[in-house]
Coordinates of C-alpha atoms and ligand atoms in Angstrom, one line a residue:
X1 CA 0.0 0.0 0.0
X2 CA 1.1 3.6 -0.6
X3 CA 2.8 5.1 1.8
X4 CA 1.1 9.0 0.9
X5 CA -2.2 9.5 2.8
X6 CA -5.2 7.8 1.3
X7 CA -8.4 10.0 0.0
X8 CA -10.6 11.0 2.7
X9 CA -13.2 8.4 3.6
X10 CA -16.3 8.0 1.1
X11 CA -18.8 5.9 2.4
X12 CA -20.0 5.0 -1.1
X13 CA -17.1 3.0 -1.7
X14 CA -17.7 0.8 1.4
X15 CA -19.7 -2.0 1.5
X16 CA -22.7 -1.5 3.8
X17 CA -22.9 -4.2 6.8
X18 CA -19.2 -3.2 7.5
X19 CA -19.6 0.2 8.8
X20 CA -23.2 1.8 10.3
X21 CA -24.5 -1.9 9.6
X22 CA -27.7 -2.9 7.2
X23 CA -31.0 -2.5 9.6
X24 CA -32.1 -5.9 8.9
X25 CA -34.9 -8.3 9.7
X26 CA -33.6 -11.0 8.5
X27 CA -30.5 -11.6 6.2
X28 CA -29.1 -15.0 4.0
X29 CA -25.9 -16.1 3.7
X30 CA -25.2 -17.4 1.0
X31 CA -21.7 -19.5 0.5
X32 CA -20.6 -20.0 -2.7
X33 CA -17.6 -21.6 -5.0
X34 CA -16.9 -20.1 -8.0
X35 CA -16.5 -22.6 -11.1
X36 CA -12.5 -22.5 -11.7
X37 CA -13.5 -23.8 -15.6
X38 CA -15.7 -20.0 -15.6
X39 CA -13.7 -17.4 -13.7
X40 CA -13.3 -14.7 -16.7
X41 CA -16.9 -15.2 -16.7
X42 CA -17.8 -14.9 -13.2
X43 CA -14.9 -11.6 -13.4
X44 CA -17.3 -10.4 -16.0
X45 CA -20.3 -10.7 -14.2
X46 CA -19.3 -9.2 -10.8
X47 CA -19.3 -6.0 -12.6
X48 CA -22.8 -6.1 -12.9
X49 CA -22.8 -7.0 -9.1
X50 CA -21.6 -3.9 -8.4
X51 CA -24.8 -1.4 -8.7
X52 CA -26.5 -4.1 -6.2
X53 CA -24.3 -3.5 -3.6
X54 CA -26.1 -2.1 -0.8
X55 CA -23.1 0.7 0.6
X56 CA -22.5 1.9 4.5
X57 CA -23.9 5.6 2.2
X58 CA -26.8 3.7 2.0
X59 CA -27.2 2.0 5.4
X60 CA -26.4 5.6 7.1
X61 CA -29.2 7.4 5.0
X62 CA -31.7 4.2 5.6
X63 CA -31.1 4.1 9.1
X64 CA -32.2 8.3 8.8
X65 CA -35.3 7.3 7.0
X66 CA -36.3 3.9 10.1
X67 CA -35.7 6.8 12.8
X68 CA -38.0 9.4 11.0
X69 CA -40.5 6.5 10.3
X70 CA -40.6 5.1 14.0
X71 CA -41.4 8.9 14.8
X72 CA -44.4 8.9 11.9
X73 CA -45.5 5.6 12.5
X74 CA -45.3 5.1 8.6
X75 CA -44.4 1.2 8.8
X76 CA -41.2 -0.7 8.1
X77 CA -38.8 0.4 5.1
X78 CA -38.5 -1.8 2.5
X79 CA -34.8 -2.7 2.8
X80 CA -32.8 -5.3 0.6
X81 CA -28.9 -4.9 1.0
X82 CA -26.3 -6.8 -1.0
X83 CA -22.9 -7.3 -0.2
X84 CA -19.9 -9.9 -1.2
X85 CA -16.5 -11.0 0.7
X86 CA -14.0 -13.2 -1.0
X87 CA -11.8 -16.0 1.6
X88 CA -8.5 -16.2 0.3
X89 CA -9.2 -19.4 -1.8
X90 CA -11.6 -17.3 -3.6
X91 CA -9.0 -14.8 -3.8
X92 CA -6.5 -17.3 -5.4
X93 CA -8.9 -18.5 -8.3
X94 CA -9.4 -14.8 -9.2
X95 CA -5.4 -14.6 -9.5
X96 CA -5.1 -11.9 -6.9
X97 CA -2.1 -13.6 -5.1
X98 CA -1.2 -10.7 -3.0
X99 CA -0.4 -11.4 0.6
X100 CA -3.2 -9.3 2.8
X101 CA -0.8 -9.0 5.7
X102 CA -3.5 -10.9 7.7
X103 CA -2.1 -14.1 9.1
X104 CA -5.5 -15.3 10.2
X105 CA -7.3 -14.5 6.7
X106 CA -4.1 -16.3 4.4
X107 CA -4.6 -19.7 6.3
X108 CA -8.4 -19.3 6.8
X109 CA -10.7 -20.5 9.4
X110 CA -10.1 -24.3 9.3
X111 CA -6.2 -23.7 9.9
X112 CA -6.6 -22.4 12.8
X113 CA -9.8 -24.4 14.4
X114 CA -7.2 -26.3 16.7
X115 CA -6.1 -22.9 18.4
X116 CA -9.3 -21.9 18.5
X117 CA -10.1 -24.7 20.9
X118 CA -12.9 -25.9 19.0
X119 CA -13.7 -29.5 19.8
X120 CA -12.4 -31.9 17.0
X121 CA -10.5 -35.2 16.7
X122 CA -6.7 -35.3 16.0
X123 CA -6.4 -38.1 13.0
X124 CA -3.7 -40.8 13.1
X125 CA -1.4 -38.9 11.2
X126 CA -1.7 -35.7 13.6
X127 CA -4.3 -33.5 11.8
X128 CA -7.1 -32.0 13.7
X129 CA -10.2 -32.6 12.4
X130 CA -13.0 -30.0 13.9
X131 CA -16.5 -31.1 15.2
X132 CA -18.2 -28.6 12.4
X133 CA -20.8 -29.3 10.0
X134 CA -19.5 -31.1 6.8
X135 CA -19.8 -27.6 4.7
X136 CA -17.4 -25.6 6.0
X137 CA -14.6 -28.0 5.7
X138 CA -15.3 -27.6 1.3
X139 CA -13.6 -24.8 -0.1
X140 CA -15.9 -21.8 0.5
X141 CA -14.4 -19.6 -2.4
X142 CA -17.2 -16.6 -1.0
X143 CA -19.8 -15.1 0.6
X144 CA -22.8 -13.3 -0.7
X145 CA -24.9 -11.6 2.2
X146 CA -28.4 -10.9 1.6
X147 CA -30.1 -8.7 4.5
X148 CA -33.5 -7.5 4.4
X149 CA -36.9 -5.9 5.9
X150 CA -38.4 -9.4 5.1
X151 CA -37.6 -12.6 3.8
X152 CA -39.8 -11.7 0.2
X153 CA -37.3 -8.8 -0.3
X154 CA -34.7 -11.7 0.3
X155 CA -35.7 -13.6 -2.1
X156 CA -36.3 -10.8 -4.7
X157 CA -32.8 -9.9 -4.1
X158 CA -31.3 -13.3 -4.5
X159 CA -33.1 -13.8 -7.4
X160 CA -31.3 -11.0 -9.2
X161 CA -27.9 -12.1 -7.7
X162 CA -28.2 -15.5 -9.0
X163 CA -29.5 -14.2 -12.6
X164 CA -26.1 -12.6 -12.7
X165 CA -24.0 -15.5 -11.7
X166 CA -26.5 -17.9 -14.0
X167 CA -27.5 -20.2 -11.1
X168 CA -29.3 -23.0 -12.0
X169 CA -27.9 -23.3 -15.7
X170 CA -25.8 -25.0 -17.6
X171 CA -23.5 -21.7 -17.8
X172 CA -23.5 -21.2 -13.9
X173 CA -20.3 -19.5 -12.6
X174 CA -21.0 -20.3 -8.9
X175 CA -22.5 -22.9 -7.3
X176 CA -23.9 -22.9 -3.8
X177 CA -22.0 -24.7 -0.7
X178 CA -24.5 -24.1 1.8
X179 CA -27.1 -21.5 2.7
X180 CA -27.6 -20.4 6.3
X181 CA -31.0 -18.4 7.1
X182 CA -30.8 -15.7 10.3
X183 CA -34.0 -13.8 11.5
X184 CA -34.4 -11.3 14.4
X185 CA -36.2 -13.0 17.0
X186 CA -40.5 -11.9 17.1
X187 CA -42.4 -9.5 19.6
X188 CA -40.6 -8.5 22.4
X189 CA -37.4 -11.2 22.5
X190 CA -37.1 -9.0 19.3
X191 CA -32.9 -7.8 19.9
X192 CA -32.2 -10.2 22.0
X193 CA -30.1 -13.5 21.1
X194 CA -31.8 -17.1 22.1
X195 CA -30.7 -17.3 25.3
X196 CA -32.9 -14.1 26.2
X197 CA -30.0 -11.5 26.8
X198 CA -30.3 -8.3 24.9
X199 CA -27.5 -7.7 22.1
X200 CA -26.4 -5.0 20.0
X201 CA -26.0 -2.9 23.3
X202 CA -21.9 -1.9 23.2
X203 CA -21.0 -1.9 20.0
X204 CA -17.7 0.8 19.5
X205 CA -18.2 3.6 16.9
X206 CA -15.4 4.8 14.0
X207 CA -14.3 8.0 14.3
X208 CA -16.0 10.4 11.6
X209 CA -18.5 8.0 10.7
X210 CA -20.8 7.3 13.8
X211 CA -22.4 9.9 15.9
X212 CA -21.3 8.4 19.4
X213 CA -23.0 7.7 22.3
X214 CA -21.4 9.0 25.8
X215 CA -19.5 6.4 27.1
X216 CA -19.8 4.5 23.6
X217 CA -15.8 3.3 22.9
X218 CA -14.2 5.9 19.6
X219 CA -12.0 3.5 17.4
X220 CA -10.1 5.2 14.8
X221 CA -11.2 4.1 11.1
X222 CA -7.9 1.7 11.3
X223 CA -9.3 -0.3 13.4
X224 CA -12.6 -1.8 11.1
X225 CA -10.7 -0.4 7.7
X226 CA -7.5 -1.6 6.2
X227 CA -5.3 1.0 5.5
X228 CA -6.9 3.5 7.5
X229 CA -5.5 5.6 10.4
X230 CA -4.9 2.8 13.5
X231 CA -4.3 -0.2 11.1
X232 CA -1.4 -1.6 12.3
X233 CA 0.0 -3.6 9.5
X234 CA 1.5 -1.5 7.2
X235 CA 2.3 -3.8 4.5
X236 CA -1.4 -3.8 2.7
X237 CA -1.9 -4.3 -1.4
X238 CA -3.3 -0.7 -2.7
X239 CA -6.4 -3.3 -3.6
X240 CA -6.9 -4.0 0.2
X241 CA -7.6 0.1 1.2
X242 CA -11.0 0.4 2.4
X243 CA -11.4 -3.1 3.0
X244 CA -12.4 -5.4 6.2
X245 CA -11.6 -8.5 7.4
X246 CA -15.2 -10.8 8.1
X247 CA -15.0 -13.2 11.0
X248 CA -17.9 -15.8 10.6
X249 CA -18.9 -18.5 13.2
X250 CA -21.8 -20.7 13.3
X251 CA -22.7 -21.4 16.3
X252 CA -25.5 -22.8 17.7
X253 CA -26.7 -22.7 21.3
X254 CA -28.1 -25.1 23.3
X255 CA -31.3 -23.1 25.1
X256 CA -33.0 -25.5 27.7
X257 CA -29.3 -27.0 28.7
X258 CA -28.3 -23.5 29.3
X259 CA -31.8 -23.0 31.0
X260 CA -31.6 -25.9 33.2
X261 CA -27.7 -25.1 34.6
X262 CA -29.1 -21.9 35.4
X263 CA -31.6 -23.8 37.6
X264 CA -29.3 -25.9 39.0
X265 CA -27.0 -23.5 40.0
X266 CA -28.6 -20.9 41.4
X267 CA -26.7 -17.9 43.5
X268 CA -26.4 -19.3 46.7
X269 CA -28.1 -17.3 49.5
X270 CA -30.1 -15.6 47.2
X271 CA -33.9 -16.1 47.2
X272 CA -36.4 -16.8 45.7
X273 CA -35.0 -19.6 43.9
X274 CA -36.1 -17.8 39.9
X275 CA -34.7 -14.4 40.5
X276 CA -31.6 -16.4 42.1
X277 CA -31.2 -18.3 38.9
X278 CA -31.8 -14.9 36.6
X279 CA -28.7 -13.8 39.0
X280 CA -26.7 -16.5 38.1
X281 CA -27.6 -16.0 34.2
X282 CA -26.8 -12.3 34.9
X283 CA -23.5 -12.9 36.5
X284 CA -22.4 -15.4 33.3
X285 CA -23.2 -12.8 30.8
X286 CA -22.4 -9.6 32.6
X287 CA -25.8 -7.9 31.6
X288 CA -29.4 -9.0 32.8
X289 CA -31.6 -10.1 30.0
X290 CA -32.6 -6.3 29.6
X291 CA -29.5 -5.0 28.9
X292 CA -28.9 -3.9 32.1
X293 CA -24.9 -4.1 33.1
X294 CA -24.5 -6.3 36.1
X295 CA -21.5 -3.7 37.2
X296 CA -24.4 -1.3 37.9
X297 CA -27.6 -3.3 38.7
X298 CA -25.4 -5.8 40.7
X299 CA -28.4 -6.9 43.3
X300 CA -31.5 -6.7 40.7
X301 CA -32.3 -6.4 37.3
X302 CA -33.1 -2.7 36.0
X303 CA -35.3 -2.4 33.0
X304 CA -34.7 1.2 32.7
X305 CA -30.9 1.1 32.7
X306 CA -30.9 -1.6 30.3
X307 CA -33.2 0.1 27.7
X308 CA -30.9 3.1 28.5
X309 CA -29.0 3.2 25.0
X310 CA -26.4 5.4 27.5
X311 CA -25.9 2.6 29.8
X312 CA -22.0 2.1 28.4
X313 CA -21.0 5.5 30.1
X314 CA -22.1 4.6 33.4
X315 CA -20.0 1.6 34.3
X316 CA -16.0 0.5 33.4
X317 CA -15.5 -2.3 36.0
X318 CA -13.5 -0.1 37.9
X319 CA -16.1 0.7 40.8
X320 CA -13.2 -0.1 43.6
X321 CA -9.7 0.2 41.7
X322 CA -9.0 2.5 44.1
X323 CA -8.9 -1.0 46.3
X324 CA -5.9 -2.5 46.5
X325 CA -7.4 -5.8 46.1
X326 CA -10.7 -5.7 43.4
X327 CA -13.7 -7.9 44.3
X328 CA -15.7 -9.6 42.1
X329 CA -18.8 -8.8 44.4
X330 CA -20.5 -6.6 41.6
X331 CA -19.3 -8.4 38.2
X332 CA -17.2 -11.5 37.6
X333 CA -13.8 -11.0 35.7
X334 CA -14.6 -13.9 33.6
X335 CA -18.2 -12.5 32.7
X336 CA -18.8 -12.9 28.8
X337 CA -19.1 -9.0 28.4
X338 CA -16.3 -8.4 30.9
X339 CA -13.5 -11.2 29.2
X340 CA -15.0 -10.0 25.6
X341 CA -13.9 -5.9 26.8
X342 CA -12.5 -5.5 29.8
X343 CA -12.1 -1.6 29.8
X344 CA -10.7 -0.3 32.5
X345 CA -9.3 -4.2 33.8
X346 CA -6.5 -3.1 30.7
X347 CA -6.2 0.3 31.6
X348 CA -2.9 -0.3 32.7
X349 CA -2.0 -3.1 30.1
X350 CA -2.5 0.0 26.6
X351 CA -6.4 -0.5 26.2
X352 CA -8.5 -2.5 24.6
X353 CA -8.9 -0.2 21.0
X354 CA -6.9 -2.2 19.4
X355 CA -9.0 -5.5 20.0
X356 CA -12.7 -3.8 19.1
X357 CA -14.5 -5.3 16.5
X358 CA -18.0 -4.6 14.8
X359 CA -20.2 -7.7 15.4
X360 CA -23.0 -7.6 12.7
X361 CA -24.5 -11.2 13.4
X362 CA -27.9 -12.6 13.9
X363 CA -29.8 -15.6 15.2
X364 CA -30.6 -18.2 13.8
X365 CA -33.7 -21.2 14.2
X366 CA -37.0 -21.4 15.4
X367 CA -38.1 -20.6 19.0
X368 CA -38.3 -22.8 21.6
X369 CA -41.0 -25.7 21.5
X370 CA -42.6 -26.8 24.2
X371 CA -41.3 -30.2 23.7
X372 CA -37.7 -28.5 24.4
X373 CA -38.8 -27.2 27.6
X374 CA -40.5 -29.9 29.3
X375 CA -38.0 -32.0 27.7
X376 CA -34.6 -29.9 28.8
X377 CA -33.3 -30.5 25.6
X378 CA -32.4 -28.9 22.3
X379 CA -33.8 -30.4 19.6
X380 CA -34.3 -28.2 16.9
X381 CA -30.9 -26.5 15.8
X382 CA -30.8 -22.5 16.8
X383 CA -28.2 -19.8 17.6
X384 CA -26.4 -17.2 16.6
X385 CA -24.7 -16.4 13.2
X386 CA -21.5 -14.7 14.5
X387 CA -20.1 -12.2 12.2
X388 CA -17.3 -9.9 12.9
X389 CA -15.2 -6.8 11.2
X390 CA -12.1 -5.6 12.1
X391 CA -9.3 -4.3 10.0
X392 CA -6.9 -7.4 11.8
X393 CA -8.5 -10.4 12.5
X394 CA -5.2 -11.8 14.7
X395 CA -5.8 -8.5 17.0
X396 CA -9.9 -9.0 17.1
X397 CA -12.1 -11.8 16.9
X398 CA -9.1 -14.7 17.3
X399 CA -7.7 -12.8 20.0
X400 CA -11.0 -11.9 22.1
X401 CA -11.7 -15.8 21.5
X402 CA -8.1 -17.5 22.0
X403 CA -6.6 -15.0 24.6
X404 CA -9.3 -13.7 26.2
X405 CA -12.6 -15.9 26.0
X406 CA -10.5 -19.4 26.3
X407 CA -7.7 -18.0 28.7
X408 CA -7.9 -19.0 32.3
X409 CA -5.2 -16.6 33.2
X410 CA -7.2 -13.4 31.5
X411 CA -7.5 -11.0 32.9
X412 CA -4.1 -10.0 34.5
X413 CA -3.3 -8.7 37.8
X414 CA -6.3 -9.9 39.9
X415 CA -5.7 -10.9 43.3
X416 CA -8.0 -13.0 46.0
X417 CA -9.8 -10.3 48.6
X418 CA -9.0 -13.2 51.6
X419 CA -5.9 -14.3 50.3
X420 CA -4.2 -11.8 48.6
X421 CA -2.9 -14.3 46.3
X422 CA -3.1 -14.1 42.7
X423 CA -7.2 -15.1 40.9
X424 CA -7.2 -17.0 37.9
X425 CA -10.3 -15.4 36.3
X426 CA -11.8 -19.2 34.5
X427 CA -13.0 -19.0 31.1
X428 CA -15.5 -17.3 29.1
X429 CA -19.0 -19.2 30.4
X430 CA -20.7 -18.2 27.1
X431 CA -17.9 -18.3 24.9
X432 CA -14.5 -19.6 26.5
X433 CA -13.5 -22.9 25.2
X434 CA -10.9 -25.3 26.9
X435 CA -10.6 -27.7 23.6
X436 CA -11.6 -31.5 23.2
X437 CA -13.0 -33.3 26.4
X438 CA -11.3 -30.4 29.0
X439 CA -13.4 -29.2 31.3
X440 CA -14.5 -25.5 31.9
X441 CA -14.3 -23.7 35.3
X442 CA -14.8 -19.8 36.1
X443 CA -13.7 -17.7 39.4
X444 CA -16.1 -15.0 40.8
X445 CA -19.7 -16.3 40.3
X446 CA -21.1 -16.1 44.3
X447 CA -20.3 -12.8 45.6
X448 CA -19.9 -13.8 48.6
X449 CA -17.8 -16.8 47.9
X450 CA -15.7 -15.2 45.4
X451 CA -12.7 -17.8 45.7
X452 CA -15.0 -20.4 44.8
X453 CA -14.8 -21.8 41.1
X454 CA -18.3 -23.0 39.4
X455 CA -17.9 -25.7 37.4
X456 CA -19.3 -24.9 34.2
X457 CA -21.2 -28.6 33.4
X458 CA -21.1 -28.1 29.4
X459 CA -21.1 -26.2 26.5
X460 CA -23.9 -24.1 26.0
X461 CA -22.4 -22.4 22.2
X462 CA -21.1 -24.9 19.7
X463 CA -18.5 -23.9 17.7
X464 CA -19.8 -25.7 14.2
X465 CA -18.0 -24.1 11.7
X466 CA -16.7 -20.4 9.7
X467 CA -14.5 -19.0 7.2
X468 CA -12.3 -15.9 7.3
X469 CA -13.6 -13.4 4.8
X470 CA -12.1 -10.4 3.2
X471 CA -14.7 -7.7 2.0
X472 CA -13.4 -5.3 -0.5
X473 CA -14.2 -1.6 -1.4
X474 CA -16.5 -0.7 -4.6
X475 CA -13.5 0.7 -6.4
X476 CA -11.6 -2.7 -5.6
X477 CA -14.7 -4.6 -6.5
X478 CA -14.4 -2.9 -10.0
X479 CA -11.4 -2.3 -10.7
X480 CA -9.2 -5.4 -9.5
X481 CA -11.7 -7.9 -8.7
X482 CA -14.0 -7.8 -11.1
X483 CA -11.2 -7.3 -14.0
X484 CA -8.8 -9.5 -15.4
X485 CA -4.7 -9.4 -14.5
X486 CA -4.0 -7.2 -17.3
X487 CA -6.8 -4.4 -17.2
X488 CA -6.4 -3.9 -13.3
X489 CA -6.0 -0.4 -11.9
X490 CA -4.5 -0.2 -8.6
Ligands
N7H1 FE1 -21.0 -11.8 22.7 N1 -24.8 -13.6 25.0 O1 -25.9 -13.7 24.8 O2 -24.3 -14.0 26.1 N2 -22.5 -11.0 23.7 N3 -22.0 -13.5 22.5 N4 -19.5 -12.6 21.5 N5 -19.9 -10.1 22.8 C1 -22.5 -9.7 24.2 O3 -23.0 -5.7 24.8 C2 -23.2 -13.8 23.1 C3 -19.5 -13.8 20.9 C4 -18.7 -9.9 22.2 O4 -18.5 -4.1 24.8 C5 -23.7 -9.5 24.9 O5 -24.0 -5.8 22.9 C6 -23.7 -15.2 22.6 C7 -18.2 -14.1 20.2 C8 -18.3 -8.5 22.5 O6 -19.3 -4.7 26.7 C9 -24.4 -10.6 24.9 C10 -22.7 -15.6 21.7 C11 -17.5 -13.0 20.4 C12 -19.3 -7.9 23.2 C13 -23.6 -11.6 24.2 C14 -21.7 -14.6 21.6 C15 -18.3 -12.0 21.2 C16 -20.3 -8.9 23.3 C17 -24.2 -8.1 25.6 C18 -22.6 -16.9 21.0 C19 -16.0 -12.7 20.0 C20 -19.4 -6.5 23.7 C21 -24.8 -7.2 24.6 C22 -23.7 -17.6 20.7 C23 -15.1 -13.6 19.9 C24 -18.9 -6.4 25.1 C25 -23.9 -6.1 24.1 C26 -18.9 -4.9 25.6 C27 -21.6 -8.7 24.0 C28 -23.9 -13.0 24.1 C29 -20.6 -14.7 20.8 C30 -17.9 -10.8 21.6 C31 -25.8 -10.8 25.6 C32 -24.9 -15.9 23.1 C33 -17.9 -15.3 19.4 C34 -17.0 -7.8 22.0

């Protein structure tokens, strides 16, 4: 990448669910290979791709238009975004051989399932073999990402997309590898993920694009965008300005399982034996099912606070720093949202912007049946489509997940109130994997017990499966991508 200062930022040229984020009911995703007998033509049609590509221009004025609509009462947009991310295989059989600079993206997902501790079998001869669903162990060449106001507008927009790539033909220039459907949840568990808990609620905004919230996190444009201000890697191809890295996991979660540990493991002391169990939910996740930060609301749930969009400026988990020793009376260092951004716990360890990603995900599956919950037991798959930007994937998503999430030790610098001696924090309940057959334990769950370690029974999020995408900027789209060797631009 040049080493002058790129243009200033044009949000036409990025592709929409990376920055501001599509508002979207539902959204498909849509794996594809390409045919390696038809890439000129597939080159050739991309171009046409192009004027579908729903831009973050677009998601910023749409988001304008829901705001004013919510205000008139005039009904939902119509909304039907398209965007498209290559994985470097897909990269490769366009001839862009160019090394991104991103460790994590150049040996893709499967590569690096192993260090992810995903649960797997090692084969004879000393190759891990993940637990995921048969799909994402093909060659996933791409990913086109369909999100919507409904799943008709889907469907309308798919449609076009696979005129263009001639699906269903003789001539077809890609071919489907699997197809994964994620809808907002209905009524009022609308916003929240399956286990109940309100998401979408801290979410960092980019500098000069977001209006931000007080107390909402500033990341500089580096930090989602490659070669922007705050990328760290500095040796980028001019094709990859603009760009972001796509983290995708499927993962689906086991509802009554979680339901009934909750149950079982109430906070001791604490009555009645429901609200004692919400506690205990609470104290996992770091937020009550409202929203409401555990750090604050550490004795009861607050509806108010956790509908309070402001709630991020009210709490750091620094309440006692001025202690010597910190407790983890109020919220538990290995709390999902706590391990996942531990403000001020790295205060003195240089922050935490450089490890902030943009999750754009969404559930997946039906709701509950009432055979699940007299049962206990999941029978009908469900969960949450994980998908993540950042401008490094080795400083965001696989660092939250393998040093953070899965890392006993993390974070640093905590000692026991009694003891004094030094508190290994446990792992991530939600998300903190310990790999194959280990078992999981986390520090800080009864506040008055804090020393005590829960043993966290099972699983509750599967790790089935992803692919490391890169998502390129319109110019790149049209001018590299979508061009052979010898016509390219940049
Ligand atoms: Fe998490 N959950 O329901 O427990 N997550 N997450 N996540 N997550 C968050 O703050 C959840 C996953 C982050 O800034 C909330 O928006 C579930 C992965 C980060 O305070 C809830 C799954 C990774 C934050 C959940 C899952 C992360 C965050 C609170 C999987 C990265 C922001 C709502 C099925 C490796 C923390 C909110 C902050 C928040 C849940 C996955 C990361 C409720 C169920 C894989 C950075």
């Amino acid at each position: 990448m040049s080493t002058s200062a790129p243009p200033p930022l044009d949000l036409n040229n990025i592709q929409g669910d990376i920055l501001v984020g599509i508002a979207k009911k539902t959204e498909t995703y849509y794996f594809f290979q390409i045919d390696s007998s038809r890439v000129n033509d597939f080159r050739k049609q991309l171009s046409q791709l192009v004027p579908l590509i729903y831009t973050s221009a677009k998601s910023q004025d749409d988001k304008k238009k829901i705001a004013d609509r919510k205000r008139t009462d005039a009904g939902l947009l119509k909304i039907g975004g398209v965007n498209i991310v290559f994985s470097r295989k897909g990269l490769n059989l366009l001839g862009i051989k160019d090394n991104t600079g991103d460790t994590a993206f150049e040996a893709g997902m499967l590569a690096g399932a192993k260090d992810l501790h995903d649960n797997g079998t090692t084969t004879p001869d000393n190759k891990f073999d993940p637990d995921w669903i048969p799909a994402f162990k093909k060659q996933i060449h791409g990913l086109v990402l369909v999100s919507a106001d409904s799943h008709q507008t889907v469907d309308e927009s798919l449609r076009k997309v696979e005129q263009i790539f001639k699906v269903g033909t003789p001539n077809a220039t890609i071919y489907q590898v699997l197809r994964l459907v994620g809808d907002v949840r209905p009524g009022n568990e609308a916003g929240h993920e399956h286990f109940g808990f309100l998401d979408g609620v801290s979410q960092p905004a980019v500098d000069g694009v977001d209006n931000h919230l007080p107390g909402q996190d500033v990341v500089r444009q580096g930090i989602i965008l490659v070669g922007r201000q705050g990328d760290v890697t500095t040796t980028r191809p001019a094709w990859a300005l603009d760009g972001s890295f796509l983290a995708f996991r499927y993962l689906p979660q086991l509802v009554p399982e979680f339901n009934a540990f909750l149950k079982a493991n109430p906070v001791p002391g604490v009555l009645p034996p429901d609200f004692a169990s919400d506690l205990a939910g609470a104290r996992l996740v770091g937020r009550w099912k409202s929203g409401a930060p555990i750090d604050i609301a550490f004795a009861a749930d607050n509806p108010t606070l956790g509908a309070d969009k402001q709630n991020n400026d009210l709490f750091r988990y620094n309440f006692d720093f001025d202690q010597d020793i910190q407790s983890q009376a109020r919220c538990p260092f290995a709390a999902h949202t706590r391990k996942t951004n531990p403000r001020a716990d790295l205060d003195q360890f240089g922050g935490t912007e450089l490890k902030r990603i943009l999750r754009r995900g969404i559930q997946f599956g039906p709701e509950l049946t009432a055979e699940e919950i007299s049962l206990g037991r999941t029978q009908k798959d469900r969960g949450l489509l994980f998908a993540a930007y950042q401008s490094n994937i080795p400083n965001g998503f696989q660092f939250i997940q393998q040093s953070w999430a899965n890392n006993v030790t993390f974070p640093p610098g905590k000692k026991d109130q009694k003891t004094g001696g030094t508190i290994q924090a446990g792992f991530d309940p939600i998300i903190g994997q310990a790999g194959p057959g280990l078992p999981r334990t986390m520090n800080g769950f009864d506040p008055k017990a804090q020393s005590t370690n829960l043993s966290l029974t099972a699983e509750w999020v599967l790790s089935k499966g992803g692919e490391y995408f890169f998502s390129p900027s319109l110019p790149t789209l049209k001018n590299v991508f979508a061009l052979p060797a010898d016509q390219r631009e940049l």
